[in-house]
Coordinates of C-alpha atoms and ligand atoms in Angstrom, one line a residue:
X220 CA -0.3 0.2 0.1
X221 CA 1.6 3.4 -0.6
X222 CA 1.7 5.9 1.6
X223 CA -1.1 8.0 -0.3
X224 CA -3.5 5.3 0.4
X225 CA -2.9 5.0 3.8
X226 CA -3.8 8.7 4.0
X227 CA -6.7 8.1 1.8
X228 CA -7.7 5.1 3.9
X229 CA -7.8 7.7 7.0
X230 CA -9.9 10.1 5.8
X231 CA -12.4 7.4 4.9
X232 CA -12.1 6.4 8.5
X233 CA -12.6 9.8 9.5
X234 CA -15.6 10.9 6.9
X235 CA -17.2 7.3 8.4
X236 CA -16.9 8.5 11.8
X237 CA -18.3 11.6 10.5
X238 CA -21.2 10.3 9.4
X239 CA -22.4 8.3 11.8
X240 CA -21.8 11.3 14.3
X241 CA -24.4 13.1 12.3
X242 CA -27.3 11.0 11.8
X243 CA -27.5 10.3 16.0
X244 CA -30.7 11.8 16.8
X245 CA -29.1 15.2 18.1
X246 CA -26.9 16.0 14.8
X247 CA -29.5 14.8 13.0
X248 CA -31.7 17.7 13.4
X249 CA -28.4 20.2 11.8
X250 CA -28.2 20.2 8.0
X251 CA -24.8 21.8 6.9
X252 CA -23.6 23.4 3.9
X253 CA -20.4 21.4 3.7
X254 CA -19.9 17.2 3.3
X255 CA -18.0 15.0 6.0
X256 CA -15.6 14.7 3.8
X257 CA -14.9 18.8 3.9
X258 CA -14.2 18.0 7.6
X259 CA -12.3 15.2 7.6
X260 CA -9.7 16.3 5.1
X261 CA -8.9 19.4 8.1
X262 CA -9.3 17.3 10.7
X263 CA -5.9 16.6 12.7
X264 CA -4.1 13.2 13.0
X265 CA -4.7 12.5 16.4
X266 CA -8.3 12.6 18.3
X267 CA -8.8 15.6 20.1
X268 CA -10.8 15.1 23.2
X269 CA -13.1 18.0 24.3
X270 CA -14.7 16.1 26.7
X271 CA -16.0 18.8 29.2
X272 CA -17.6 21.0 26.7
X273 CA -19.2 17.6 24.9
X274 CA -20.5 16.1 28.4
X275 CA -21.5 19.5 29.6
X276 CA -23.7 19.9 26.4
X277 CA -25.2 16.9 26.1
X278 CA -26.0 17.4 29.8
X279 CA -27.6 20.7 28.8
X280 CA -29.4 19.4 25.7
X281 CA -31.1 16.3 27.6
X282 CA -32.1 19.0 30.3
X283 CA -33.7 20.9 27.5
X284 CA -35.7 17.9 26.2
X285 CA -36.9 17.0 29.7
X286 CA -37.8 20.9 30.1
X287 CA -39.9 21.1 27.0
X288 CA -41.4 17.7 27.6
X289 CA -42.5 19.3 31.2
X290 CA -42.9 22.6 29.5
X291 CA -40.7 23.9 33.0
X292 CA -38.2 26.4 32.5
X293 CA -34.7 26.4 32.8
X294 CA -34.0 30.3 35.0
X295 CA -30.7 31.2 35.5
X296 CA -29.0 34.4 35.8
X297 CA -25.2 35.8 34.8
X298 CA -22.5 34.6 37.1
X299 CA -19.3 35.6 35.7
X300 CA -17.4 34.7 39.4
X301 CA -16.7 31.3 40.4
X302 CA -17.7 32.6 44.1
X303 CA -21.1 34.1 42.9
X304 CA -21.5 30.2 40.4
X305 CA -20.9 27.8 43.2
X306 CA -24.2 29.5 45.2
X307 CA -26.2 29.5 41.7
X308 CA -25.8 26.2 42.0
X309 CA -26.4 25.4 45.5
X310 CA -29.6 27.1 45.2
X311 CA -30.7 24.4 42.7
X312 CA -30.6 26.2 39.6
X313 CA -29.5 24.1 36.8
X314 CA -28.3 25.9 34.3
X315 CA -25.4 28.9 34.4
X316 CA -25.4 32.0 32.2
X317 CA -22.2 33.9 31.5
X318 CA -23.1 37.1 30.4
X319 CA -20.9 39.6 28.2
X320 CA -22.0 42.8 29.5
X321 CA -21.0 41.5 33.0
X322 CA -17.9 40.2 31.6
X323 CA -17.4 44.0 30.4
X324 CA -17.8 45.6 33.3
X325 CA -15.8 42.9 35.6
X326 CA -13.7 40.6 34.2
X327 CA -11.8 43.2 32.1
X328 CA -8.5 45.5 32.9
X329 CA -10.4 48.2 31.0
X330 CA -14.1 48.4 31.7
X331 CA -17.3 49.5 30.2
X332 CA -20.4 49.1 29.0
X333 CA -21.7 46.7 27.0
X334 CA -20.3 47.7 24.0
X335 CA -18.4 44.2 23.7
X336 CA -15.2 46.5 22.8
X337 CA -13.3 43.9 25.3
X338 CA -10.7 41.3 23.9
X339 CA -12.1 38.4 22.1
X340 CA -11.1 36.1 25.0
X341 CA -12.7 37.8 27.5
X342 CA -15.7 35.8 27.5
X343 CA -13.9 32.1 26.8
X344 CA -11.7 33.2 29.2
X345 CA -14.6 33.6 31.6
X346 CA -15.9 30.5 30.8
X347 CA -12.6 28.5 31.8
X348 CA -12.2 30.2 34.8
X349 CA -15.2 29.0 35.9
X350 CA -15.3 25.9 34.9
X351 CA -12.0 25.0 36.9
X352 CA -13.8 26.4 39.9
X353 CA -16.6 23.8 38.8
X354 CA -14.4 20.6 38.2
X355 CA -12.7 21.9 41.4
X356 CA -16.0 22.0 43.4
X357 CA -16.7 19.1 42.3
X358 CA -14.1 17.1 43.5
X359 CA -13.6 18.6 46.5
X360 CA -17.2 17.5 47.5
X361 CA -16.5 14.1 46.0
X362 CA -13.5 13.8 48.4
X363 CA -15.1 15.0 51.4
X364 CA -18.1 13.0 50.7
X365 CA -15.8 10.1 50.8
X366 CA -15.0 10.1 54.0
X367 CA -18.7 10.2 55.3
X368 CA -20.5 7.1 56.2
X369 CA -23.6 5.9 53.9
X370 CA -25.9 7.3 56.5
X371 CA -24.2 10.8 56.3
X372 CA -23.8 10.8 52.7
X373 CA -27.6 10.0 52.7
X374 CA -28.6 13.1 55.1
X375 CA -26.3 15.4 52.8
X376 CA -27.5 16.9 49.9
X377 CA -25.4 16.4 47.3
X378 CA -24.9 20.2 45.6
X379 CA -24.2 19.4 41.1
X380 CA -21.6 22.2 40.7
X381 CA -21.3 21.2 37.3
X382 CA -24.1 22.7 36.1
X383 CA -24.0 23.6 32.1
X384 CA -22.7 26.8 31.7
X385 CA -24.2 28.9 28.6
X386 CA -22.0 31.5 27.3
X387 CA -22.2 34.8 25.6
X388 CA -20.2 34.9 21.9
X389 CA -21.3 38.5 21.3
X390 CA -21.4 38.6 17.2
X391 CA -18.1 36.9 17.5
X392 CA -15.2 39.7 17.3
X393 CA -14.3 39.1 13.6
X394 CA -13.9 37.2 10.3
X395 CA -14.3 33.9 9.6
X396 CA -11.4 32.4 10.6
X397 CA -11.7 34.5 13.8
X398 CA -14.8 33.1 14.9
X399 CA -13.9 29.3 14.3
X400 CA -10.8 30.4 16.8
X401 CA -13.4 32.1 19.2
X402 CA -15.2 28.8 18.9
X403 CA -12.4 26.6 19.2
X404 CA -11.4 28.8 22.5
X405 CA -14.9 28.4 24.1
X406 CA -14.8 24.6 23.2
X407 CA -11.4 24.2 24.9
X408 CA -13.0 26.2 27.8
X409 CA -15.8 23.9 28.6
X410 CA -18.9 25.8 27.3
X411 CA -22.0 23.8 27.3
X412 CA -23.6 26.0 24.7
X413 CA -22.8 29.5 23.3
X414 CA -24.6 31.8 21.1
X415 CA -23.9 34.0 18.5
X416 CA -25.6 37.4 17.6
X417 CA -26.3 39.4 14.5
X418 CA -24.8 42.7 15.6
X419 CA -22.3 44.7 13.8
X420 CA -19.2 44.9 15.7
X421 CA -18.6 48.2 17.8
X422 CA -21.8 49.6 16.9
X423 CA -24.1 49.8 19.9
X424 CA -25.1 53.2 21.1
X425 CA -27.2 53.8 24.2
X426 CA -28.0 57.1 25.0
X427 CA -28.1 59.2 21.7
X428 CA -31.3 58.1 20.0
X429 CA -29.6 55.8 18.1
X430 CA -29.7 52.0 18.7
X431 CA -28.4 48.8 17.3
X432 CA -26.8 47.5 14.3
X433 CA -26.9 44.4 12.5
X434 CA -25.1 43.2 9.8
X435 CA -27.0 41.3 6.8
X436 CA -28.7 37.9 7.1
X437 CA -25.9 36.4 4.8
X438 CA -23.1 37.7 7.4
X439 CA -24.8 36.4 10.3
X440 CA -25.7 33.1 9.0
X441 CA -21.8 32.6 8.0
X442 CA -21.0 33.5 11.8
X443 CA -23.1 30.6 12.6
X444 CA -21.7 28.5 10.1
X445 CA -18.4 29.3 10.8
X446 CA -19.0 28.2 14.4
X447 CA -20.6 25.1 13.1
X448 CA -17.4 24.3 11.0
X449 CA -15.4 24.5 14.1
X450 CA -17.4 22.3 16.2
X451 CA -17.3 19.6 13.7
X452 CA -13.3 19.8 13.0
X453 CA -13.4 19.4 16.6
X454 CA -16.2 16.7 17.0
X455 CA -17.9 18.9 20.0
X456 CA -21.2 18.5 21.2
X457 CA -21.2 22.0 22.2
X458 CA -24.6 23.7 21.5
X459 CA -24.7 26.9 19.1
X460 CA -27.2 29.1 19.7
X461 CA -28.7 31.8 17.3
X462 CA -29.4 35.1 19.0
X463 CA -31.2 37.6 16.1
X464 CA -31.0 40.7 17.3
X465 CA -32.8 43.0 14.7
X466 CA -35.9 43.3 17.1
X467 CA -35.0 46.6 18.1
X468 CA -32.0 47.0 15.9
X469 CA -32.1 50.6 14.2
X470 CA -29.7 49.7 11.3
X471 CA -27.8 47.6 9.0
X472 CA -24.3 47.5 8.2
X473 CA -24.9 46.9 4.6
X474 CA -27.8 45.9 1.8
X475 CA -25.8 43.3 0.3
X476 CA -28.2 40.6 0.9
X477 CA -31.4 40.9 -0.9
X478 CA -33.2 39.4 2.1
X479 CA -33.0 42.2 4.2
X480 CA -34.2 44.8 1.1
X481 CA -38.1 45.0 2.3
X482 CA -36.8 46.2 5.3
X483 CA -34.4 48.9 4.5
X484 CA -35.6 52.5 5.0
X485 CA -34.6 55.4 2.3
X486 CA -35.3 59.5 1.9
X487 CA -38.7 59.9 0.3
X488 CA -38.6 63.3 0.5
X489 CA -36.5 64.5 -2.7
X490 CA -36.2 68.0 -1.3
X491 CA -34.5 66.8 1.7
X492 CA -30.6 66.8 1.9
X493 CA -28.2 63.4 2.9
X494 CA -28.6 62.8 6.5
X495 CA -24.7 63.1 6.7
X496 CA -24.7 66.6 5.0
X497 CA -27.5 67.7 7.4
X498 CA -25.4 66.2 10.3
X499 CA -22.0 68.3 9.8
X500 CA -24.0 71.2 9.4
X501 CA -25.4 70.3 12.0
X502 CA -22.2 69.8 14.2
X503 CA -20.7 73.2 13.2
X504 CA -23.3 75.1 14.3
X505 CA -22.7 73.5 17.5
X506 CA -26.7 72.0 17.7
X507 CA -27.3 68.9 19.7
X508 CA -27.1 65.6 17.4
X509 CA -29.9 64.2 18.9
X510 CA -32.5 66.7 17.8
X511 CA -31.1 67.7 14.9
X512 CA -31.2 63.8 13.7
X513 CA -34.6 63.3 15.0
X514 CA -35.7 66.8 12.9
X515 CA -34.1 65.6 9.9
X516 CA -35.7 62.3 10.5
X517 CA -39.4 64.4 10.2
X518 CA -38.0 65.8 7.0
X519 CA -36.8 62.9 4.8
X520 CA -40.0 60.7 5.6
X521 CA -38.0 57.4 6.0
X522 CA -39.9 54.5 4.5
X523 CA -39.6 51.3 3.2
X524 CA -39.5 50.9 -0.7
X525 CA -42.4 49.0 -1.0
X526 CA -44.4 51.6 2.1
X527 CA -42.9 54.3 -0.8
X528 CA -44.9 52.5 -3.9
X529 CA -47.8 52.2 -1.6
X530 CA -47.0 56.4 -1.1
X531 CA -47.4 57.2 -4.4
X532 CA -49.2 54.4 -6.3
X533 CA -53.3 54.2 -6.6
X534 CA -54.7 51.5 -4.8
X535 CA -55.3 49.1 -7.9
X536 CA -51.5 49.9 -8.6
X537 CA -50.1 48.9 -5.2
X538 CA -52.8 45.4 -5.3
X539 CA -50.6 45.0 -8.5
X540 CA -47.2 45.8 -7.4
X541 CA -47.7 43.3 -4.2
X542 CA -48.3 40.7 -7.0
X543 CA -44.2 40.2 -7.2
X544 CA -43.9 38.9 -3.7
X545 CA -46.2 35.9 -4.7
X546 CA -43.7 33.2 -5.6
X547 CA -41.5 35.0 -2.3
X548 CA -41.4 37.6 -0.1
X549 CA -37.5 38.3 -0.4
X550 CA -36.9 40.5 -3.8
X551 CA -34.3 42.7 -4.7
X552 CA -34.3 46.4 -4.8
X553 CA -33.5 46.1 -8.4
X554 CA -36.5 44.0 -8.5
X555 CA -39.0 45.8 -6.3
X556 CA -37.8 49.0 -8.6
X557 CA -38.4 47.6 -12.0
X558 CA -41.6 46.1 -11.4
X559 CA -42.8 49.5 -9.8
X560 CA -41.7 51.5 -12.8
X561 CA -44.1 49.0 -15.0
X562 CA -46.9 48.7 -12.8
X563 CA -47.0 52.6 -10.7
X564 CA -47.9 55.5 -13.0
X565 CA -46.1 58.1 -11.0
X566 CA -42.3 57.6 -10.2
X567 CA -41.3 56.0 -6.7
X568 CA -38.9 58.4 -5.0
X569 CA -36.5 56.4 -2.7
X570 CA -33.0 56.9 -2.0
X571 CA -31.5 54.4 1.1
X572 CA -27.8 55.9 0.6
X573 CA -28.9 59.7 1.1
X574 CA -30.0 58.1 4.9
X575 CA -27.2 56.8 5.6
X576 CA -25.2 57.8 8.9
X577 CA -22.0 59.5 9.1
X578 CA -20.8 55.6 9.6
X579 CA -22.0 54.3 6.8
X580 CA -25.2 52.5 8.1
X581 CA -28.3 52.4 6.4
X582 CA -32.2 52.7 8.2
X583 CA -33.6 49.8 9.2
X584 CA -37.6 49.4 10.0
X585 CA -37.4 46.8 12.8
X586 CA -40.1 44.8 12.1
X587 CA -40.9 41.0 13.9
X588 CA -41.1 39.9 10.3
X589 CA -37.3 40.3 9.8
X590 CA -36.4 38.7 13.0
X591 CA -38.5 35.7 12.0
X592 CA -37.0 35.7 8.9
X593 CA -33.3 35.3 10.1
X594 CA -34.2 32.9 12.7
X595 CA -35.6 31.0 10.3
X596 CA -32.8 31.2 8.1
X597 CA -30.5 30.1 10.9
X598 CA -32.4 26.8 11.9
X599 CA -30.8 24.3 10.1
X600 CA -26.9 25.4 11.7
X601 CA -27.9 25.9 15.1
X602 CA -28.9 24.3 17.9
X603 CA -31.3 26.7 19.9
X604 CA -32.8 30.1 18.9
X605 CA -33.1 33.4 21.1
X606 CA -34.9 36.2 20.0
X607 CA -33.4 39.5 21.8
X608 CA -36.0 42.3 22.5
X609 CA -35.5 45.5 24.5
X610 CA -38.8 45.1 25.7
X611 CA -40.8 42.2 26.6
X612 CA -44.3 42.6 24.4
X613 CA -46.2 39.5 24.6
X614 CA -47.9 39.3 21.3
X615 CA -44.5 39.8 19.5
X616 CA -43.3 37.0 21.7
X617 CA -45.7 35.0 21.2
X618 CA -45.7 35.6 17.3
X619 CA -42.4 34.8 17.1
X620 CA -42.8 31.4 18.9
X621 CA -45.6 30.3 17.2
X622 CA -44.1 30.7 13.8
X623 CA -40.8 29.5 14.5
X624 CA -42.3 26.1 16.2
X625 CA -44.3 25.6 13.1
X626 CA -41.2 25.1 11.9
X627 CA -39.1 23.4 14.8
X628 CA -41.3 21.9 17.6
X629 CA -38.7 19.9 19.2
X630 CA -36.2 23.2 19.6
X631 CA -35.7 24.9 22.7
X632 CA -35.8 28.4 22.6
X633 CA -34.2 31.2 24.7
X634 CA -35.3 34.7 26.5
X635 CA -33.4 37.2 28.5
X636 CA -35.3 39.1 31.0
X637 CA -32.9 41.6 29.5
X638 CA -31.5 44.6 31.8
X639 CA -34.2 46.8 33.5
X640 CA -37.4 45.4 32.1
X641 CA -40.3 47.3 32.8
X642 CA -43.0 44.9 32.9
X643 CA -45.8 47.1 34.2
X644 CA -45.0 49.7 31.3
X645 CA -45.0 46.2 28.7
X646 CA -48.6 45.4 30.4
X647 CA -47.7 43.0 32.3
X648 CA -50.0 42.8 35.4
X649 CA -48.5 41.4 38.4
X650 CA -50.3 38.1 37.8
X651 CA -49.2 37.7 34.2
X652 CA -45.4 37.9 36.0
X653 CA -45.9 35.4 38.4
X654 CA -46.2 33.0 35.4
X655 CA -44.2 34.4 33.0
X656 CA -41.6 31.7 33.3
X657 CA -44.2 28.9 32.9
X658 CA -46.0 30.7 30.2
X659 CA -42.6 30.7 28.4
X660 CA -41.7 27.0 29.0
X661 CA -45.2 26.4 27.9
X662 CA -44.2 27.4 24.2
X663 CA -40.7 25.6 24.6
X664 CA -38.9 28.9 25.3
X665 CA -37.0 26.7 28.5
X666 CA -33.8 28.4 28.4
X667 CA -34.1 31.7 30.6
X668 CA -32.0 34.1 32.0
X669 CA -31.6 37.5 33.8
X670 CA -28.3 38.4 32.3
X671 CA -27.0 41.6 34.4
X672 CA -28.4 40.1 38.1
X673 CA -24.9 40.9 39.2
X674 CA -25.3 44.3 38.3
X675 CA -28.7 44.8 40.5
X676 CA -28.9 42.7 42.9
X677 CA -25.1 42.1 44.3
X678 CA -24.8 46.0 43.8
X679 CA -28.0 46.4 46.1
X680 CA -26.9 44.1 48.6
X681 CA -22.7 45.6 49.0
X682 CA -24.0 49.2 48.9
X683 CA -26.4 48.0 52.3
X684 CA -23.3 46.2 53.6
X685 CA -21.1 49.1 52.7
X686 CA -23.0 51.4 54.0
X687 CA -23.6 49.3 57.3
X688 CA -20.0 48.2 57.7
X689 CA -19.0 52.0 57.4
X690 CA -21.4 53.1 60.1
X691 CA -20.7 49.8 62.7
X692 CA -17.6 48.0 62.0
X693 CA -17.1 44.8 62.8
X694 CA -19.6 44.5 65.7
X695 CA -22.0 45.2 62.9
X696 CA -20.1 42.7 60.6
X697 CA -20.6 40.0 63.5
X698 CA -24.4 40.7 64.0
X699 CA -25.3 40.6 60.1
X700 CA -22.9 38.4 58.6
X701 CA -20.6 36.0 61.3
X702 CA -24.0 35.1 63.2
X703 CA -26.2 34.3 60.6
X704 CA -23.6 32.5 58.4
X705 CA -23.2 30.3 61.7
X706 CA -27.1 29.7 61.7
X707 CA -27.4 29.1 57.9
X708 CA -24.2 26.7 57.6
X709 CA -23.6 29.6 54.8
X710 CA -20.3 28.4 52.6
X711 CA -17.7 30.6 53.7
X712 CA -13.7 30.9 54.3
X713 CA -13.3 27.8 56.3
X714 CA -15.9 26.2 55.9
X715 CA -15.9 22.9 53.7
X716 CA -16.7 24.5 50.3
X717 CA -13.2 26.6 50.9
X718 CA -11.7 23.1 50.4
X719 CA -9.2 23.1 53.0
X720 CA -9.7 19.5 53.5
X721 CA -8.9 18.6 50.1
X722 CA -5.9 20.8 50.0
X723 CA -4.7 18.8 53.7
X724 CA -5.1 15.4 52.2
X725 CA -3.7 16.5 48.6
X726 CA -0.7 18.1 50.5
X727 CA -0.3 14.5 52.9
X728 CA -0.5 12.5 49.9
X729 CA 2.4 14.5 48.3
X730 CA 4.3 14.9 51.2
X731 CA 4.3 11.8 53.5
X732 CA 4.2 8.5 50.6
X733 CA 8.1 9.1 49.2
X734 CA 8.3 5.4 47.8
X735 CA 12.1 7.2 47.1
X736 CA 12.8 7.0 50.7
X737 CA 16.1 4.6 52.2
X738 CA 14.2 3.1 54.6
Ligands
MIC240 C1 -27.3 39.1 27.3 C2 -26.4 39.9 27.2 O1 -26.2 39.6 26.0 C3 -25.7 40.2 28.3 O2 -24.2 40.7 27.8 O3 -25.8 39.9 29.1 C4 -27.2 41.7 27.1 C5 -27.8 41.9 28.8 C6 -28.7 43.4 28.7 O4 -28.2 43.9 28.1 O5 -29.2 42.8 29.8 C7 -28.5 42.0 26.2 O6 -29.2 41.3 26.1 O7 -27.9 42.7 25.1

């Protein structure tokens, strides 16, 4: 046999094992735009075992299946610190969430708001730290329990420190190969699932009346495919979640994908100057950015192309125009223009370039339909789906999941009780809020996270403690912390939780069993 043949034989055996893997129940739900051979030829010559990530992913997958069947929620909150995570696990929550926003405020050398401008490996490194702490607590607990009698063991509840971690992958931080490296890092760190969204890098705005910017649909899909391909190269079961952020996005970075054209807005007032010119003028005159932009928008009369057609067409002409979409809703701007010029007598003025921002983005009319389109397009290469919202609109939540579940009823969906949602303003009664977690679970939305608990809950507790401590010193500490901690057997320093027994036992093993001693 020649060397060449042996190599081909190895590739064939890889292909066979990949195909067998892809036929498994979990993997068979996916559809890849590449073949097993494409993966096989780029794999290593030795098998790489990323067991922690794969095992945690399968555990999470089984939890999803169980909760979907029982219509029960899997609640969690953002814990980016090992100490907090240990208590999250002890409290009985079955999964952990690693929030990008919280990492960006607390796990970086240079903190900032949730602009995802932190180093690309910040969240994977946090996962690594958390998983190591989980494994350590698990080991420490196993050792401690091995010292107990069966009666003691039965009377002492075992904590599942190895709750699967779901991490925020933001927009993936870069190019296709960059996303592959990012994915690799997540897998090596031991994550169970991570989500990638459709946001543009570095373009989130929070206070100036501009919101989020999404990338074109094709770029979002490329991101997800790059991550999927990396998971396949590694043979990892790690779950990939698609997160569509277009629900409240104001901009789109490019109009390269015709699937987005129906949602892009342009100037429909021919007498309106381009936005950039108006903003430069306003800036030179020292006008307020937000006000100047608002005035320009009023003048521009921003509409989608279809709305612009409707504005100038007669009812009959518009009905005729809509026949363009009878075979598909995804028509390019050129197809739309051409058809309009044939069926509408008046000229349609629509200029999406005049509406481009100073960063070059295009105005987007965010609608639920756009989110639905993207979520549907990403189904074949993702395991789970999350439609992120700036505010919790119940009818939109229901419609999104009704449409998606008609296509994939087995899938686990996600929901973020994002930021400081104002449930009252969103129309939720107390009773509805009480049942929200179950009502969501009823629709297959089993992964439910409050990502930024650490910014609200922990801040609140720490602030109150600091004020008390400043006033009452160690007397107050003893009263409020030491005494109740003792009564409640709260985990803390010099309790079993800190692993003193494990440390000493390990040291004893290493120090005292020296078989090289001559006596
Ligand atoms: C989930 C999230 O991506 C995060 O970074 O934790 C944020 C959280 C938030 O704004 O509350 C998000 O939803 O964008």
